[in-house]
Short mmCIF file of C-alpha atoms in Angstrom, two decimals:
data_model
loop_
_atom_site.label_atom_id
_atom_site.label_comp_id
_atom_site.label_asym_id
_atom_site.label_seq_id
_atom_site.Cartn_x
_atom_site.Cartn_y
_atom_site.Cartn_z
CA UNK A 1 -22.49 -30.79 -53.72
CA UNK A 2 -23.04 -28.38 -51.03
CA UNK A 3 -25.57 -29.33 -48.55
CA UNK A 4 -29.04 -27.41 -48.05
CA UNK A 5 -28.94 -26.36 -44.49
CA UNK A 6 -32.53 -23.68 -44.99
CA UNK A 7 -34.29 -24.42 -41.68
CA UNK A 8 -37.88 -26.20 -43.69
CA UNK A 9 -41.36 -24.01 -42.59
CA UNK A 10 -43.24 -27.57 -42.28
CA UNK A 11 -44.40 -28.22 -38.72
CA UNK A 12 -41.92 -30.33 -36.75
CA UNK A 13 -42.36 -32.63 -34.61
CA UNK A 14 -43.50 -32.30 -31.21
CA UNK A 15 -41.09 -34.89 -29.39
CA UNK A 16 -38.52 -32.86 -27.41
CA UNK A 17 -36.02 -36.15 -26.68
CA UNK A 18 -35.99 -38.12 -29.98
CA UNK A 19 -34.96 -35.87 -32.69
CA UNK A 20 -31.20 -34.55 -30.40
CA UNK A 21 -28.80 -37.71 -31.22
CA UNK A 22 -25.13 -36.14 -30.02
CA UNK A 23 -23.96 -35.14 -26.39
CA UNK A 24 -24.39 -31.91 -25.25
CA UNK A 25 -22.83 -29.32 -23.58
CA UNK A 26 -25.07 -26.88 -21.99
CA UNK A 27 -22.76 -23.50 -22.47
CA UNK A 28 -24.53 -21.32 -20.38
CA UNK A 29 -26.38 -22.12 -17.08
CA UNK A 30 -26.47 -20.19 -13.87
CA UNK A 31 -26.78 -21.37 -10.30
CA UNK A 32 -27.85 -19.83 -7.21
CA UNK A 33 -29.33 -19.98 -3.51
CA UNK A 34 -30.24 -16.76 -2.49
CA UNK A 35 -30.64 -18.17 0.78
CA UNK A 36 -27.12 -19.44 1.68
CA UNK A 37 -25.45 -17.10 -0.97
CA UNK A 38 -25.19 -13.21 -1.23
CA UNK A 39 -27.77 -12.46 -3.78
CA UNK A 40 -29.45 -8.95 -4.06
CA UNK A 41 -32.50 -10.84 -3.21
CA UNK A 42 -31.46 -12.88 -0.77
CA UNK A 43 -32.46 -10.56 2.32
CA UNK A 44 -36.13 -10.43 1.29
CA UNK A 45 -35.91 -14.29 0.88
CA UNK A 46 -34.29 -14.97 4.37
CA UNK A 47 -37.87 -13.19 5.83
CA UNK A 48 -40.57 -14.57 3.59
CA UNK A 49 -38.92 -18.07 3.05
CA UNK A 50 -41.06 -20.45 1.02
CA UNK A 51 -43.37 -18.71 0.57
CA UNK A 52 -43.83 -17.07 -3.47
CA UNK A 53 -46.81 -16.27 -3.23
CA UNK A 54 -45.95 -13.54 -0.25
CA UNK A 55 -43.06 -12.69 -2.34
CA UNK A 56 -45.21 -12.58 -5.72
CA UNK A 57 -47.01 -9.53 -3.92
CA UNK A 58 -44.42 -7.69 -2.36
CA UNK A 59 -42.04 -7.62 -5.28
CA UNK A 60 -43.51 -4.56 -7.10
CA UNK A 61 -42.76 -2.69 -4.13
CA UNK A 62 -39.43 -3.69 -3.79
CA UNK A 63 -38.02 -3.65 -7.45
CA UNK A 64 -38.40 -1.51 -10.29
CA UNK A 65 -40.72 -2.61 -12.50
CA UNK A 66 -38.63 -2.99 -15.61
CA UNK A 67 -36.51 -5.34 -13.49
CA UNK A 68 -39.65 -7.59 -12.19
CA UNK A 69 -40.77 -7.41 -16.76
CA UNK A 70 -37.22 -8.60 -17.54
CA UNK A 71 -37.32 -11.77 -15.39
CA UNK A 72 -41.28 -12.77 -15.95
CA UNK A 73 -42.06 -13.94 -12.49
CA UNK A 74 -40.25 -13.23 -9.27
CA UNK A 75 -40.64 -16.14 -8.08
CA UNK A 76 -37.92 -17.83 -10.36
CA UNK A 77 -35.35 -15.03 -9.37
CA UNK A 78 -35.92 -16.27 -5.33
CA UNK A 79 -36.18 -19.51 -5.78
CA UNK A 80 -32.68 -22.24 -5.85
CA UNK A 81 -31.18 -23.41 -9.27
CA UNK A 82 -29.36 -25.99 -7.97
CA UNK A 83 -27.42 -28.78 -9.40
CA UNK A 84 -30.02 -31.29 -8.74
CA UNK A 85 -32.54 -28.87 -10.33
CA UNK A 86 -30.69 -28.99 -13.57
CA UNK A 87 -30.17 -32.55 -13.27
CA UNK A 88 -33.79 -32.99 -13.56
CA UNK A 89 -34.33 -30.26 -16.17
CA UNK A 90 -31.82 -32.59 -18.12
CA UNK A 91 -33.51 -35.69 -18.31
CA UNK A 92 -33.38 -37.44 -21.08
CA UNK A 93 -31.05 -36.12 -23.12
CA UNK A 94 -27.01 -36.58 -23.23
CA UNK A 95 -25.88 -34.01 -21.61
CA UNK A 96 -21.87 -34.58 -20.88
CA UNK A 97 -21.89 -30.98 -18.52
CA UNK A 98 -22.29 -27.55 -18.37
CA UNK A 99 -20.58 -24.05 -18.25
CA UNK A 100 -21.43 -21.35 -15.39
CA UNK A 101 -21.76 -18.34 -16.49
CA UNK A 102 -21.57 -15.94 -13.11
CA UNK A 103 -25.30 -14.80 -11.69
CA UNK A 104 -25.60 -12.03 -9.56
CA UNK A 105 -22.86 -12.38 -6.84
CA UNK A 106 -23.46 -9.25 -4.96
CA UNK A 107 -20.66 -8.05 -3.05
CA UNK A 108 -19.87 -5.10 -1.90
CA UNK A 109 -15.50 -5.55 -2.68
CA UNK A 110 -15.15 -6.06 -5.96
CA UNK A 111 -12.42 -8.24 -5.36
CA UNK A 112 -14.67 -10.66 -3.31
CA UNK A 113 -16.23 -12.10 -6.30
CA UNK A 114 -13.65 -14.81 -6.97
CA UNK A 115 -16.43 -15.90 -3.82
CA UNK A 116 -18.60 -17.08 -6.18
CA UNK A 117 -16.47 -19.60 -7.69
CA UNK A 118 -15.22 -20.68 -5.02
CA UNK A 119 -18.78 -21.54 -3.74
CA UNK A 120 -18.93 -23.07 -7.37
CA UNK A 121 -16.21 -25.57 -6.73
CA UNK A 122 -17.49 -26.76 -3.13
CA UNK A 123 -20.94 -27.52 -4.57
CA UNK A 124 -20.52 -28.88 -8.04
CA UNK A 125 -18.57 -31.71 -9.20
CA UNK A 126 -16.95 -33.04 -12.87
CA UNK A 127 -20.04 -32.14 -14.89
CA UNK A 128 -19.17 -28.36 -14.39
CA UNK A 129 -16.58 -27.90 -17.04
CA UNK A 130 -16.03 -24.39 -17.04
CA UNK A 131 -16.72 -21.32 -14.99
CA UNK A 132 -17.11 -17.87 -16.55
CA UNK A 133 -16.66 -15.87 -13.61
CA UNK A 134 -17.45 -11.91 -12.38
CA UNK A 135 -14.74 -9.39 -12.87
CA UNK A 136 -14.66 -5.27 -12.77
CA UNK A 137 -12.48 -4.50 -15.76
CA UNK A 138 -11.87 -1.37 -14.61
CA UNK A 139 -11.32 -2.27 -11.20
CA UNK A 140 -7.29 -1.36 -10.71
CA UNK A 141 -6.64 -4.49 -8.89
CA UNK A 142 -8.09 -6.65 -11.54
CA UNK A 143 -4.96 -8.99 -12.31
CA UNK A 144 -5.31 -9.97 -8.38
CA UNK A 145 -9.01 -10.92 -8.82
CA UNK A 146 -8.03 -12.85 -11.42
CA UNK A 147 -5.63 -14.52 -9.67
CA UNK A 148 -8.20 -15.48 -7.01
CA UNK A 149 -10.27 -16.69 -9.42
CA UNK A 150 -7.73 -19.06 -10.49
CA UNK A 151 -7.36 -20.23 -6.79
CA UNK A 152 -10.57 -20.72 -6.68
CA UNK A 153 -10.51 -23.25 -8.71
CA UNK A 154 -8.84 -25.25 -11.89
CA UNK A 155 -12.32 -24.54 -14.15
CA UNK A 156 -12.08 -20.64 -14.34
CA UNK A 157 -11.26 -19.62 -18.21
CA UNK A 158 -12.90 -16.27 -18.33
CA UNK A 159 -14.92 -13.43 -17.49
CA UNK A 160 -18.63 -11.74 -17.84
CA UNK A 161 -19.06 -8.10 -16.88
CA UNK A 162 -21.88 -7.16 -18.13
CA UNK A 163 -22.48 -4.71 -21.08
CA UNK A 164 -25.98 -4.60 -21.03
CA UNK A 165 -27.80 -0.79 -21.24
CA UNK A 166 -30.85 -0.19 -22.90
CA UNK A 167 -31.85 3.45 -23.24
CA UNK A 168 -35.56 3.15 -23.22
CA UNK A 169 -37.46 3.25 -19.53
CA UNK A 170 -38.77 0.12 -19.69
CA UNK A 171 -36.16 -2.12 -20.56
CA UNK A 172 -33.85 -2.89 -17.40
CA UNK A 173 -30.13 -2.07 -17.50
CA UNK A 174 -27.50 -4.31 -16.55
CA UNK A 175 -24.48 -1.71 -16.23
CA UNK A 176 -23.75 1.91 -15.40
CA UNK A 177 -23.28 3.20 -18.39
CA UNK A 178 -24.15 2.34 -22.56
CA UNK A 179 -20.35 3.38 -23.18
CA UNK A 180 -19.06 0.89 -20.31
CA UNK A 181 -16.84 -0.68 -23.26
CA UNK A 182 -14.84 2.26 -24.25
CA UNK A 183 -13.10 3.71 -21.00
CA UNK A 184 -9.99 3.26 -21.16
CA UNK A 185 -9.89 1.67 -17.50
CA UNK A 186 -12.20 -1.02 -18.97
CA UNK A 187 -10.55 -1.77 -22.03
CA UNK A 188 -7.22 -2.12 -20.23
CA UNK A 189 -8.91 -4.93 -18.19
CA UNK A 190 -10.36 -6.81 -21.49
CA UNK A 191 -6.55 -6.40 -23.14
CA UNK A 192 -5.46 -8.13 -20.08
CA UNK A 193 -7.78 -11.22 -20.53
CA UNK A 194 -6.31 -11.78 -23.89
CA UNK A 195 -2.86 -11.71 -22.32
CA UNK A 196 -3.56 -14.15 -19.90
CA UNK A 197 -5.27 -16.28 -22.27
CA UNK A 198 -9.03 -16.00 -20.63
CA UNK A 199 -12.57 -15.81 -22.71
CA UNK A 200 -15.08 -13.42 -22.65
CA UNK A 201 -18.42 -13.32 -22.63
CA UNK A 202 -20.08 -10.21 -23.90
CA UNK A 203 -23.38 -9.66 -22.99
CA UNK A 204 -25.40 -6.23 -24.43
CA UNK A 205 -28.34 -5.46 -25.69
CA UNK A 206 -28.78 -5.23 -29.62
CA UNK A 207 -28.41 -1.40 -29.85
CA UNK A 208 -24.94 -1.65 -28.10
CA UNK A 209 -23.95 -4.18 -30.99
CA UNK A 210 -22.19 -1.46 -32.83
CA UNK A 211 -19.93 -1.14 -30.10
CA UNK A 212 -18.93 -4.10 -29.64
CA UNK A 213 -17.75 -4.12 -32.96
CA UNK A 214 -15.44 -1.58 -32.77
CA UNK A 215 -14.02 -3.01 -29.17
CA UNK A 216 -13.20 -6.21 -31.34
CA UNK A 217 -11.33 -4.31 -33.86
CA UNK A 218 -9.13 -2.03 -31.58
CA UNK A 219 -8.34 -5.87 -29.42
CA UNK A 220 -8.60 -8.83 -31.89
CA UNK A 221 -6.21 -10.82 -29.12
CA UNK A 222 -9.38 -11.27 -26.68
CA UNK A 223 -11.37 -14.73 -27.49
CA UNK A 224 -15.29 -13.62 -26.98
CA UNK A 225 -18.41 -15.21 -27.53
CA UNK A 226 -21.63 -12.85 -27.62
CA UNK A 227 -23.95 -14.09 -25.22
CA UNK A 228 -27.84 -14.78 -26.39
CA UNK A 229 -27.19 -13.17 -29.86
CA UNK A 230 -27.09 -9.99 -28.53
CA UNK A 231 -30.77 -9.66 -27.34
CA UNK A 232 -32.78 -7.97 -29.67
CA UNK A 233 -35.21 -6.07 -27.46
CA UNK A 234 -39.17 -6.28 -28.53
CA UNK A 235 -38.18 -8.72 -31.74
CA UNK A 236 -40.64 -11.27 -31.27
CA UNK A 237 -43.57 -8.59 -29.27
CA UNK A 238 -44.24 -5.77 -27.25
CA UNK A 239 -41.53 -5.13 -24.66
CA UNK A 240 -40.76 -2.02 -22.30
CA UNK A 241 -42.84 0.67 -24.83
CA UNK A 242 -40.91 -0.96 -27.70
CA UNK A 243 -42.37 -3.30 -30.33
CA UNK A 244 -45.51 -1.95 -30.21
CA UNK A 245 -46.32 -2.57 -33.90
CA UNK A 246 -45.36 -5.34 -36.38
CA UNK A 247 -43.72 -2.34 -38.62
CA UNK A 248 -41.71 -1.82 -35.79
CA UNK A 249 -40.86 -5.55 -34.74
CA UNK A 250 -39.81 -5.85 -38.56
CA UNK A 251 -37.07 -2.97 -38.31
CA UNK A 252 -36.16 -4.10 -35.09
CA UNK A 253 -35.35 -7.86 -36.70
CA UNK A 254 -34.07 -5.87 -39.53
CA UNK A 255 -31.23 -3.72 -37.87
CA UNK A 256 -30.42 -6.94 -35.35
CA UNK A 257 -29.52 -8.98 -38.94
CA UNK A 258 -27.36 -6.21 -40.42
CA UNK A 259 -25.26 -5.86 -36.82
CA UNK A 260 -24.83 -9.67 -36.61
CA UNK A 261 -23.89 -9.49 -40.33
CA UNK A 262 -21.04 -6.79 -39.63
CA UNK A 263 -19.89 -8.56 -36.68
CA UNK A 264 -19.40 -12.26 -38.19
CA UNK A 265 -16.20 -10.29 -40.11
CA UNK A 266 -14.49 -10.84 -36.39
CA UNK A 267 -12.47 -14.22 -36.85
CA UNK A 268 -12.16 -14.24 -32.26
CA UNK A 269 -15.71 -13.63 -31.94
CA UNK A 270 -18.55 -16.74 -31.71
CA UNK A 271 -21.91 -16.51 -30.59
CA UNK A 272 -24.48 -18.50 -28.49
CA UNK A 273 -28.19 -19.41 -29.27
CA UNK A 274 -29.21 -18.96 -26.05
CA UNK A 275 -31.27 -16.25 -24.32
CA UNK A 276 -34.11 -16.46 -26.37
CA UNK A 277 -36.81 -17.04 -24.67
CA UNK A 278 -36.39 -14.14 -22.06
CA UNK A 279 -39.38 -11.77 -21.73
CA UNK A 280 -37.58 -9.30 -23.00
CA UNK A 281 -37.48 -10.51 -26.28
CA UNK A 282 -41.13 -10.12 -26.28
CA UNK A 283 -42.58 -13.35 -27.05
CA UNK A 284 -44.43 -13.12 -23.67
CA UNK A 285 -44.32 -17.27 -23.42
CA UNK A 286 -43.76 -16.85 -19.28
CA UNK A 287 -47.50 -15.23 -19.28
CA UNK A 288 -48.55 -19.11 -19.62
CA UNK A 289 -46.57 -20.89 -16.78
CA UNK A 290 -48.04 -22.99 -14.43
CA UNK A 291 -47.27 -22.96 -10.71
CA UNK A 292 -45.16 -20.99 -8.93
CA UNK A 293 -41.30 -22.60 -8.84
CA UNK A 294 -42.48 -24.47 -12.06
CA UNK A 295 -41.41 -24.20 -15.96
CA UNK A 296 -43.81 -22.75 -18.37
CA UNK A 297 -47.32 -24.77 -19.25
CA UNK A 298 -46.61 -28.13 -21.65
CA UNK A 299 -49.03 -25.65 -23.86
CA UNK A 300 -45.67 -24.20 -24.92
CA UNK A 301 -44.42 -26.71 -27.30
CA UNK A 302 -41.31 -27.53 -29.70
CA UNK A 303 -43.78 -26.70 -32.94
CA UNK A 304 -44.00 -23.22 -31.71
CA UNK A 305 -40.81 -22.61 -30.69
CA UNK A 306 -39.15 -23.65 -33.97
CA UNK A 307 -41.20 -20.91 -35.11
CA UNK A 308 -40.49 -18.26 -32.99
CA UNK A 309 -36.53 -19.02 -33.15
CA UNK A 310 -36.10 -20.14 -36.72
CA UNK A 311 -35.06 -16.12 -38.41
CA UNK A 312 -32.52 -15.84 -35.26
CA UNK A 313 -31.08 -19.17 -35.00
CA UNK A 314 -31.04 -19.30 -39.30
CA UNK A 315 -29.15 -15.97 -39.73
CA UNK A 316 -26.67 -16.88 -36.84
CA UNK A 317 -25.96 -20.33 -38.81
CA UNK A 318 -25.75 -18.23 -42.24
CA UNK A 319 -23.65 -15.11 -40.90
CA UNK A 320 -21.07 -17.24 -38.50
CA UNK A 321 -21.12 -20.37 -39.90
CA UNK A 322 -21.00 -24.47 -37.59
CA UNK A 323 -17.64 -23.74 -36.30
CA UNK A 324 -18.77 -20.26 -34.50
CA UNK A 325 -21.93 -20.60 -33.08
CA UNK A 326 -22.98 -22.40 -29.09
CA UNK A 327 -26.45 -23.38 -28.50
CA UNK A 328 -27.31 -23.37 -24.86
CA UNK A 329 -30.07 -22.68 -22.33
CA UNK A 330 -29.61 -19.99 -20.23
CA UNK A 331 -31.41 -21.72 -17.54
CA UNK A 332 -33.00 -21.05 -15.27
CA UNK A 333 -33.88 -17.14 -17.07
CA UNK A 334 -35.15 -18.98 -19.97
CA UNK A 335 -36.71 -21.40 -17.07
CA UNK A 336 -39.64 -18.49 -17.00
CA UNK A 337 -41.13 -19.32 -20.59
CA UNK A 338 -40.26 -23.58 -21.29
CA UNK A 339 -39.10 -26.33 -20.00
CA UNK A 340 -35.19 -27.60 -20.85
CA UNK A 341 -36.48 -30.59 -23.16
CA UNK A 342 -39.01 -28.20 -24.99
CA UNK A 343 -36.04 -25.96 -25.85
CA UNK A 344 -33.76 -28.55 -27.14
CA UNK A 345 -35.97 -30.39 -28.66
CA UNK A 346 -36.48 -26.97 -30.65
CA UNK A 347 -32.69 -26.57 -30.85
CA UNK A 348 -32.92 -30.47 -32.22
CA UNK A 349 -35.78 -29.71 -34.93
CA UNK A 350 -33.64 -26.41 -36.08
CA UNK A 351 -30.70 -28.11 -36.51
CA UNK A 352 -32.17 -31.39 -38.23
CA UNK A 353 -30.81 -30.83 -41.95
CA UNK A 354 -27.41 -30.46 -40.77
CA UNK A 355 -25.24 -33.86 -40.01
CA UNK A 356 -24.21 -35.69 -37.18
CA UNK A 357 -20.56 -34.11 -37.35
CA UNK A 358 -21.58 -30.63 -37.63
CA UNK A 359 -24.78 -31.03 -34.89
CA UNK A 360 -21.85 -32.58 -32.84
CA UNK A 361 -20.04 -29.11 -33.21
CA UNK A 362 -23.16 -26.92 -32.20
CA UNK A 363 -23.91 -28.22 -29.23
CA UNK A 364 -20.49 -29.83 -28.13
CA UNK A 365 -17.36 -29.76 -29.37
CA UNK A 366 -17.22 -25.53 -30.02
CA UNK A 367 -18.36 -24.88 -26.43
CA UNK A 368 -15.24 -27.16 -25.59
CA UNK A 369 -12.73 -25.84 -27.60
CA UNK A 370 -13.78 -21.93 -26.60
CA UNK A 371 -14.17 -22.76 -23.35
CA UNK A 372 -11.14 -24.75 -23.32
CA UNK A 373 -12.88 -27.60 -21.18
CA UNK A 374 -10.69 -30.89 -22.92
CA UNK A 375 -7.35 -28.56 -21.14
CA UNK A 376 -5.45 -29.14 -17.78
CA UNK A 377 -8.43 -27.60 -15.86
CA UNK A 378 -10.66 -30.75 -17.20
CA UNK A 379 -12.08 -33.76 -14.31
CA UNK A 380 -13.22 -36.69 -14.98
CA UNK A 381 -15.54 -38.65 -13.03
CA UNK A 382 -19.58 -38.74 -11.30
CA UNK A 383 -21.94 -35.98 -11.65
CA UNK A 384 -22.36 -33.65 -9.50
#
């Protein structure tokens, strides 16, 4: 008998620890000090210091403001995500380690980003498993960055350079250009992490989905996983002009299924859960956070999550199935709207119809095998 695995519409419960009985591993998490590491914020932190509240008001003169709506609050950009901050965000749950996924290591040599994981390795101990690290696939001195990266350190299995571009104003663009993944420069580079035997993670924005389809198709021999489920900008509210309507919301959800849909046909291609709760999905949950430095108010709770996330994290189940989809945090962008429990304990209430051997597959044993953490790069040993 096949087993029902519809995601119920009764209210769930509200207890973020109980309900999560397998160890996890958190597939995407990002770390920084903009303080001690090159940051694009860090010279406006290294004047105002401590202080949020100065850097709360001087922001909007500083940064555009579709880059100050996709993070939320500022103040989470400036501040450190340590691993002592994610430590605590962790509590309570099983939580075997987690995967870096690079943040913002702003160089002005591209082949100076293998810095970042080197700064990685000094700070972290066994718990990091992996390291997704920064890369320029066009760059023409790519294999040598790569290289570096593996210098760097035993944990590097792949690469992120960004895909995101959004074409509307008010949505902030990660990359130079919405075609970044069809120059021939670039695709060169992604062939080359399938020869070496490295991951990708693609990150875009919905509308860019199409695209990514057709780079999977002309290279089937590079593993990727799509990062946050491709971001549907505006699905959940109003966001950057878009959204505006719940017409509009509904053929935004609409077109985000049918892409997902078309790429599950990919056998190299997985997905995370993760992402989610950005602002720029438009649920607008970071408008209800507490104090500065601090995770959104307790008034955000697993019951309404569940809600908000049950279409995307049910179609990603249907379309790709136990064995290709990651859940994961994105902490600390994610950090802006809920707290780490609040958002597994959704994760836990989403997943609850499913078994103990397949929950132990979401949230553990396919981030291992894609990230290849169990291989010769794996530690053993304390925390870090």
């Amino acid at each position: 008998m096949t087993q029902d695995h519809s995601i119920s519409a009764a209210a769930p419960t509200s207890t973020a620890t109980s309900a999560l009985d397998v160890s996890v591993i958190d597939a995407h998490v990002h770390l920084w000090d903009p303080l001690s590491t090159p940051r694009v914020v860090s010279p406006l932190v290294r004047i105002l210091g401590k202080r949020p509240t100065w850097m709360a008001r001087v922001a909007p003169f500083l940064f555009p403001r579709a880059t100050l709506d996709f993070v939320g609050r500022s103040d989470f950009v400036v501040s450190p995500h340590l691993p002592g901050d994610l430590r605590r965000e962790q509590a309570g749950f099983d939580v075997r380690g987690f995967v870096h996924i690079q943040a913002g290591w702003h160089v002005r040599d591209p082949l100076q980003l293998d810095g970042e994981t080197s700064w990685l390795e000094s700070l972290c101990g066994p718990d990091l498993l992996a390291i997704v690290g920064a890369a320029d696939l066009a760059h023409p001195r790519l294999a040598e960055l790569l290289e570096r990266h593996r210098a760097a350190s035993p944990r590097f299995v792949g690469v992120r350079d960004m895909l995101a571009f959004h074409s509307g104003k008010g949505v902030m663009s990660w990359c130079s250009s919405a075609t970044r993944s069809e120059d021939p420069a670039w695709r060169r580079g992604f062939a080359l992490l399938g020869e070496d035997d490295l991951s990708f993670d693609a990150w875009c924005y919905a509308e860019q989905l199409p695209q990514l389809s057709r780079l999977l198709e002309a290279h089937p021999g590079t593993r990727v996983v799509l990062d946050h489920l491709g971001t549907p900008v505006a699905a959940g509210g109003p966001f950057g002009g878009l959204g505006q309507g719940a017409v509009d919301r509904e053929r935004i959800l609409a077109d985000w299924r049918a892409q997902i849909r078309d790429l599950a046909r990919h056998p190299q291609l997985s997905v995370k859960i993760s992402g989610l709760l950005m602002p720029v999905l438009g649920f607008a949950l970071h408008t209800r956070a507490g104090a500065a430095g601090k995770a959104a108010s307790p008034a955000v709770g697993v019951n309404e999550i569940v809600v908000r996330l049950r279409p995307f994290v049910e179609h990603a189940l249907e379309t790709f199935g136990v064995d290709r989809c990651i859940f994961a945090s994105n902490f600390p962008m994610d950090k802006v709207s809920l707290d780490w429990a609040t958002l597994f304990g959704a994760y836990a209430e989403l997943t609850a119809s499913y078994s103990a051997d397949e929950r132990r597959r979401l949230f553990h044993d396919n981030a291992a095998r894609f990230y290849r953490i169990d291989g010769p790069h794996a530690l053993t040993g304390a925390r870090c």
